[in-house]
Amino acid sequence: MTTVKPPAPPRRSSGGDPREPSGIVSGLSTLDRFLPVWIIAAMLTGLLLGRAVDGLDEALADLEVGGVSLPIAVGLLVMMYPVLAKVRYDATSLRAVTGDRRLMVLSLVVNWLLGPAVMFALAWLFLADLPEYRTGLVIVGLARCIAMVIIWNDLARGDREAAAVLVALNSVFQVLAFGLLGWFYLDLLPGWLGLGEGEQLDVSTGKIVLNVAVFLGVPLLAGFLTRHLGERRLGRERYEARVLPAIGPWALYGLLFTIVLLFALQGDRITSEPWDVARIALPLLVYFAAMWFGSYALGRAAGLPYDRTATLAFTAAGNNFELAIAVAIGAFGVTSGQALAGVVGPLIEVPVLVALVYVSLALRRRATAA
C-alpha cells in the first residue's frame, strides 16, 4: 500500500506578510537579536560622554525650541518614521481597529483611569518623604505614551494599525485632559485624602499641542506620505519588499541615538546621586510591570488576539517622557527634583520595556502553539 504524503506548506517569500518574522520585519532580525547589548552600550556611552565632556549636558539642554529638545526630537523622529511607514493606512485596516470596541474601551480605561491612579499611589507609597520626586513621578504618569510605544509594539509583533490608532487617541486625550488630571492628582486629591497641601501645575495647552504635533504629527505625516506615494508607484508588495527593509533599521538607530542623548544629559547627576535615582527607579519598575502585565491580562480576558493584546499592554505601560520632562522643567526648573524624576522615567522605561518585548514574544510563541 502506497502512502501519499500531504504536500508541504508553501514557504513565504520575502515579500510576504510584513508582520511575520519571515517578512519585512526580518530586516531587523540581527538588530533585534542583540538589542539588549546595543541598549546597554548606548546607556554606557551616554554616561561616559556626560561625565567626560564638560558642559555637554548644558549644551544639549540649550538646543531647544518652545520647550522641545531638538536633539531628542531628531532621535525620536528618526525612530518613529520607519515604523509609521509600515502602517497600512487604508480605510479597511483602520476601520477594523476603530470598530473593535473592546480594544478602544480597554485602552481608554487603562491609559486615562488606571495609569495615572497607579502612578499616584506608587509615588505616595515609595516617595512620601520626597515631595519633589513624588510630584515628578505623578507628572510622568499623566503623560501617556505617544512615541516610543510605536517601536516597542513593532518589535513585539503587535498590531501596527492598532498602535497608530491608539497613539492618536492618546494624543487627543492628552491635549484635552493633561491639565485637568494634573490639577486633580497634584492639587485636589492629596487634600481630599488628607495627605497634605497639594501643588499647582501650570502647563499651557499650547505646549501640549506642540509636543503632540512634533513627536507624533511629523513622523505620522512622513510615514503616511511615504506609504501612499510608495504604494502608488511600486504597488503594495514591491513597496513592502523593497522600501521597508531599507528604512527599517533606522528605527533602532534613532532609538539608540535618543538613549545616548538622555543619559548624556543627566549622566553627571545620575552618577553623583545614585541613591536618589534608585529611590525614583523602584516605583517606576513596579509601575511598568504592573501596567504591562495587568493590561495584557485584561486584553486576553476580553478575548483580544495576541497582536492587539500586546499593543494594548505597551500603550498602557509606556509614557510620553518628552512631555513629562518639558512640563517638569517648565514648571519647576531644569535642576529641580521633579525634572530629575522625569528624566529617570525613560532611563528605567527603556530597559524594562525591552525586557517586556522578549516576554511578549515568548507569550506570542505560546499563543501560536496553542
Coordinates of C-alpha atoms in Angstrom, one line a residue, residues 12-361:
R12 CA 6.8 32.6 2.5
S13 CA 8.8 34.8 0.2
S14 CA 10.5 37.9 1.3
G15 CA 7.5 39.8 0.0
G16 CA 5.1 38.0 2.4
D17 CA 3.2 39.4 5.4
P18 CA 5.4 42.1 7.0
R19 CA 4.0 41.2 10.4
E20 CA 5.7 37.8 10.3
P21 CA 9.4 37.2 11.2
S22 CA 9.9 35.9 7.7
G23 CA 8.5 39.1 6.2
I24 CA 9.6 42.7 6.3
V25 CA 10.5 42.6 10.0
S26 CA 13.2 40.1 9.2
G27 CA 15.3 43.0 8.0
L28 CA 15.6 44.0 11.7
S29 CA 16.3 40.5 13.0
T30 CA 20.0 40.9 13.6
L31 CA 19.5 44.2 15.5
D32 CA 16.6 42.6 17.4
R33 CA 18.7 39.7 18.5
F34 CA 21.3 41.8 20.1
L35 CA 19.0 44.7 21.2
P36 CA 19.9 44.4 24.9
V37 CA 23.6 44.7 24.0
W38 CA 23.0 47.8 21.9
I39 CA 20.8 49.3 24.7
I40 CA 23.5 48.8 27.4
A41 CA 26.2 50.1 25.1
A42 CA 24.1 53.2 24.4
M43 CA 23.5 53.8 28.1
L44 CA 27.2 53.5 28.9
T45 CA 28.2 55.7 26.0
G46 CA 25.8 58.4 27.2
L47 CA 27.0 58.2 30.8
L48 CA 30.7 58.4 29.7
L49 CA 30.0 61.3 27.4
G50 CA 28.1 63.2 30.1
R51 CA 30.9 62.7 32.6
A52 CA 33.9 63.2 30.2
V53 CA 32.8 66.2 28.2
D54 CA 32.4 69.3 30.3
G55 CA 29.3 71.3 29.6
L56 CA 27.8 68.7 27.2
D57 CA 24.6 68.4 29.2
E58 CA 24.2 72.2 29.3
A59 CA 24.9 72.5 25.6
L60 CA 22.3 69.8 24.7
A61 CA 19.8 71.3 27.1
D62 CA 20.2 74.7 25.3
L63 CA 19.3 73.2 21.9
E64 CA 15.6 73.6 22.3
V65 CA 12.7 75.5 20.7
G66 CA 9.5 76.1 22.5
G67 CA 10.5 73.7 25.3
V68 CA 11.2 70.9 22.8
S69 CA 14.7 69.5 22.8
L70 CA 15.9 69.5 19.2
P71 CA 18.5 66.6 19.5
I72 CA 15.9 64.4 21.3
A73 CA 13.3 65.4 18.7
V74 CA 15.6 64.3 15.9
G75 CA 16.3 61.0 17.6
L76 CA 12.6 60.3 18.2
L77 CA 11.5 61.3 14.7
V78 CA 14.2 59.0 13.1
M79 CA 13.0 56.3 15.4
M80 CA 9.3 56.6 14.7
Y81 CA 9.3 57.3 10.9
P82 CA 10.2 53.8 9.6
V83 CA 7.6 52.1 11.9
L84 CA 4.9 54.5 10.8
A85 CA 5.8 54.0 7.2
K86 CA 4.9 50.3 7.8
V87 CA 1.4 51.0 8.9
R88 CA -1.3 50.3 6.3
Y89 CA -3.5 53.4 6.2
D90 CA -6.2 52.1 4.0
A91 CA -9.8 52.5 5.3
T92 CA -10.4 48.8 5.7
S93 CA -7.4 48.3 8.0
L94 CA -8.1 51.3 10.2
R95 CA -11.8 50.6 10.3
A96 CA -11.1 47.1 11.7
V97 CA -9.3 48.8 14.6
T98 CA -11.8 51.6 15.4
G99 CA -14.6 49.0 15.2
D100 CA -13.0 46.9 17.9
R101 CA -14.9 48.3 20.9
R102 CA -13.2 46.0 23.4
L103 CA -9.8 47.4 22.4
M104 CA -10.9 51.0 22.3
V105 CA -12.6 50.9 25.7
L106 CA -9.9 49.0 27.4
S107 CA -7.3 51.4 26.0
L108 CA -9.1 54.4 27.4
V109 CA -9.7 52.8 30.8
V110 CA -6.1 51.6 31.4
N111 CA -4.5 54.8 30.0
W112 CA -6.6 57.5 31.5
L113 CA -8.2 55.9 34.6
L114 CA -5.9 53.2 35.8
G115 CA -2.5 54.6 34.7
P116 CA -2.5 57.9 36.4
A117 CA -4.1 56.4 39.5
V118 CA -1.5 53.6 39.8
M119 CA 1.4 56.1 39.4
F120 CA -0.1 58.4 42.0
A121 CA -0.5 55.5 44.5
L122 CA 3.1 54.3 43.9
A123 CA 4.6 57.8 44.1
W124 CA 3.0 58.4 47.6
L125 CA 3.8 54.8 48.7
F126 CA 7.5 54.9 47.9
L127 CA 8.3 58.7 48.0
A128 CA 6.1 60.1 50.7
D129 CA 9.1 61.9 52.3
L130 CA 10.4 63.3 48.9
P131 CA 7.8 65.6 47.5
E132 CA 9.8 66.8 44.5
Y133 CA 10.4 63.4 43.2
R134 CA 6.9 62.3 44.1
T135 CA 5.4 65.2 42.0
G136 CA 7.8 64.3 39.1
L137 CA 6.6 60.7 39.1
V138 CA 2.9 61.8 39.1
I139 CA 3.6 64.0 36.0
V140 CA 5.2 61.0 34.3
G141 CA 2.1 59.0 35.0
L142 CA -0.1 61.7 33.5
A143 CA 1.8 61.8 30.2
R144 CA 0.5 58.8 28.3
C145 CA 2.8 57.4 25.6
I146 CA 2.7 58.6 22.0
A147 CA 6.3 58.0 20.8
M148 CA 8.4 55.0 21.9
V149 CA 5.5 52.7 22.2
I150 CA 5.5 52.6 18.4
I151 CA 8.8 50.8 18.3
W152 CA 8.2 48.5 21.3
N153 CA 4.9 47.4 19.7
D154 CA 6.6 46.7 16.4
L155 CA 9.5 44.7 18.0
A156 CA 6.9 42.6 19.9
R157 CA 4.9 41.9 16.6
G158 CA 1.9 43.9 17.8
D159 CA -0.8 45.3 15.6
R160 CA 0.7 48.3 13.8
E161 CA -2.6 49.8 12.7
A162 CA -4.0 49.4 16.2
A163 CA -0.9 51.1 17.7
A164 CA -1.3 54.1 15.3
V165 CA -5.0 54.5 16.2
L166 CA -4.4 54.2 20.0
V167 CA -1.5 56.6 19.9
A168 CA -3.6 59.1 18.0
L169 CA -6.4 58.6 20.6
N170 CA -3.9 59.1 23.4
S171 CA -2.8 62.3 21.8
V172 CA -6.3 63.8 21.6
F173 CA -6.9 62.9 25.3
Q174 CA -3.5 64.3 26.2
V175 CA -4.4 67.7 24.8
L176 CA -7.9 67.6 26.5
A177 CA -7.1 66.0 29.8
F178 CA -3.5 66.6 30.8
G179 CA -4.1 69.9 32.6
L180 CA -7.3 68.7 34.3
L181 CA -5.6 65.5 35.5
G182 CA -2.6 67.5 36.8
W183 CA -4.9 69.6 38.9
F184 CA -6.8 66.6 40.2
Y185 CA -3.8 64.4 41.1
L186 CA -1.4 67.1 42.3
D187 CA -3.7 69.7 43.9
L188 CA -7.2 68.3 44.7
L189 CA -6.7 64.6 45.6
P190 CA -3.9 65.0 48.2
G191 CA -6.1 67.4 50.1
W192 CA -9.1 65.1 49.9
L193 CA -7.1 62.1 51.2
G194 CA -5.5 64.2 54.0
L195 CA -2.0 63.8 52.6
G196 CA -1.1 67.4 52.9
E197 CA -1.2 70.5 50.7
G198 CA -1.3 70.0 47.0
E199 CA 0.8 71.6 44.3
Q200 CA -0.2 73.7 41.3
L201 CA 0.8 72.6 37.9
D202 CA 0.8 75.4 35.4
V203 CA 1.1 74.0 32.0
S204 CA -0.3 75.6 28.8
T205 CA -2.4 73.7 26.3
G206 CA -0.2 75.2 23.6
K207 CA 2.9 73.3 25.0
I208 CA 1.0 70.0 24.9
V209 CA -0.3 70.6 21.4
L210 CA 3.3 71.5 20.2
N211 CA 4.6 68.3 21.9
V212 CA 2.0 66.1 20.2
A213 CA 2.5 67.9 16.8
V214 CA 6.3 67.4 16.9
F215 CA 6.5 63.9 18.3
L216 CA 3.5 62.4 16.6
G217 CA 2.3 64.6 13.8
V218 CA 5.6 65.0 11.9
P219 CA 6.5 61.3 11.8
L220 CA 2.9 60.2 11.2
L221 CA 2.6 62.6 8.2
A222 CA 6.0 61.4 6.9
G223 CA 5.1 57.8 7.3
F224 CA 1.7 58.2 5.6
L225 CA 3.2 60.1 2.6
T226 CA 5.9 57.5 2.2
R227 CA 3.4 54.7 2.3
H228 CA 0.9 56.4 0.0
L229 CA 3.5 57.5 -2.6
G230 CA 5.4 54.3 -2.4
E231 CA 2.4 52.0 -3.0
R232 CA 1.2 54.3 -5.7
R233 CA 4.5 54.0 -7.6
L234 CA 5.6 50.4 -6.8
G235 CA 2.4 48.7 -5.6
R236 CA 2.0 47.2 -2.1
E237 CA 4.0 44.1 -2.5
R238 CA 7.1 45.7 -4.0
Y239 CA 6.9 48.6 -1.6
E240 CA 6.9 46.2 1.4
A241 CA 9.6 44.1 -0.1
R242 CA 12.0 46.8 -1.2
V243 CA 11.4 50.1 0.7
L244 CA 10.6 48.9 4.2
P245 CA 13.7 46.7 4.6
A246 CA 15.8 49.7 3.5
I247 CA 14.4 52.1 6.1
G248 CA 13.5 49.7 8.8
P249 CA 16.9 49.6 10.7
W250 CA 16.8 53.4 11.2
A251 CA 14.1 52.9 13.8
L252 CA 16.6 51.3 16.1
Y253 CA 19.4 53.7 15.1
G254 CA 17.1 56.5 16.2
L255 CA 16.3 54.7 19.5
L256 CA 19.9 54.2 20.3
F257 CA 20.8 57.8 19.5
T258 CA 18.0 59.0 21.8
I259 CA 19.2 56.8 24.6
V260 CA 22.7 58.2 24.3
L261 CA 21.4 61.7 24.5
L262 CA 19.2 61.0 27.5
F263 CA 22.0 59.5 29.5
A264 CA 24.4 62.2 28.4
L265 CA 22.0 64.9 29.6
Q266 CA 21.8 63.6 33.1
G267 CA 25.0 61.4 33.3
D268 CA 26.7 63.6 35.9
R269 CA 23.6 63.7 38.1
I270 CA 22.8 60.0 37.8
T271 CA 26.3 59.0 38.8
S272 CA 26.6 61.6 41.6
E273 CA 23.2 60.9 43.2
P274 CA 22.8 57.1 42.7
W275 CA 20.6 56.7 45.8
D276 CA 18.1 59.3 44.7
V277 CA 18.0 57.6 41.3
A278 CA 17.4 54.2 43.0
R279 CA 14.6 55.7 45.1
I280 CA 12.9 57.0 42.0
A281 CA 13.5 53.9 40.0
L282 CA 11.8 51.5 42.4
P283 CA 8.2 52.7 42.0
L284 CA 8.8 53.1 38.2
L285 CA 9.8 49.4 38.0
V286 CA 6.7 48.4 39.8
Y287 CA 4.6 50.7 37.6
F288 CA 5.8 49.5 34.3
A289 CA 5.5 45.8 35.3
A290 CA 2.0 46.3 36.8
M291 CA 0.7 48.2 33.9
W292 CA 2.1 45.9 31.3
F293 CA 1.1 42.6 32.9
G294 CA -2.3 44.0 34.1
S295 CA -3.2 45.3 30.6
Y296 CA -2.0 42.1 28.9
A297 CA -4.2 40.1 31.3
L298 CA -7.2 42.3 30.6
G299 CA -6.7 42.0 26.9
R300 CA -6.6 38.2 27.0
A301 CA -9.6 38.1 29.4
A302 CA -11.5 40.2 26.9
G303 CA -10.7 37.8 24.1
L304 CA -8.4 40.0 22.1
P305 CA -5.9 38.3 19.8
Y306 CA -2.2 38.4 20.7
D307 CA -1.2 41.3 18.4
R308 CA -3.9 43.6 19.8
T309 CA -3.3 42.5 23.4
A310 CA 0.4 43.3 23.0
T311 CA -0.4 46.7 21.6
L312 CA -2.8 47.4 24.5
A313 CA -0.1 46.4 27.0
F314 CA 2.7 48.5 25.5
T315 CA 0.5 51.6 25.0
A316 CA -0.6 51.3 28.7
A317 CA 2.9 50.7 30.1
G318 CA 4.7 53.4 28.1
N319 CA 4.7 57.1 28.9
N320 CA 5.3 60.3 27.0
F321 CA 8.6 61.3 28.7
E322 CA 9.2 64.1 26.3
L323 CA 6.1 65.9 27.6
A324 CA 6.7 64.9 31.2
I325 CA 10.3 66.3 31.1
A326 CA 9.2 69.5 29.3
V327 CA 6.4 70.1 31.9
A328 CA 8.6 69.4 34.9
I329 CA 11.4 71.7 33.6
G330 CA 8.9 74.5 32.6
A331 CA 7.0 74.4 35.9
F332 CA 9.8 73.6 38.4
G333 CA 13.2 74.3 36.7
V334 CA 15.9 72.3 35.0
T335 CA 17.7 71.5 38.2
S336 CA 14.6 70.5 40.2
G337 CA 13.8 67.1 41.7
Q338 CA 10.7 67.0 39.5
A339 CA 12.9 67.3 36.4
L340 CA 15.2 64.5 37.6
A341 CA 12.2 62.2 38.2
G342 CA 11.1 63.0 34.7
V343 CA 14.5 62.1 33.2
V344 CA 14.8 58.9 35.3
G345 CA 11.4 57.8 33.8
P346 CA 12.7 56.9 30.4
L347 CA 16.0 55.7 31.7
I348 CA 14.1 52.9 33.6
E349 CA 11.4 52.5 30.9
V350 CA 13.8 51.7 28.1
P351 CA 15.5 48.6 29.6
V352 CA 12.2 47.4 31.3
L353 CA 10.2 47.6 28.1
V354 CA 13.0 46.0 26.1
A355 CA 12.7 43.1 28.5
L356 CA 9.0 43.1 28.2
V357 CA 9.4 42.8 24.4
Y358 CA 11.1 39.5 24.9
V359 CA 8.4 38.4 27.4
S360 CA 5.7 39.4 24.9
L361 CA 7.4 37.4 22.1

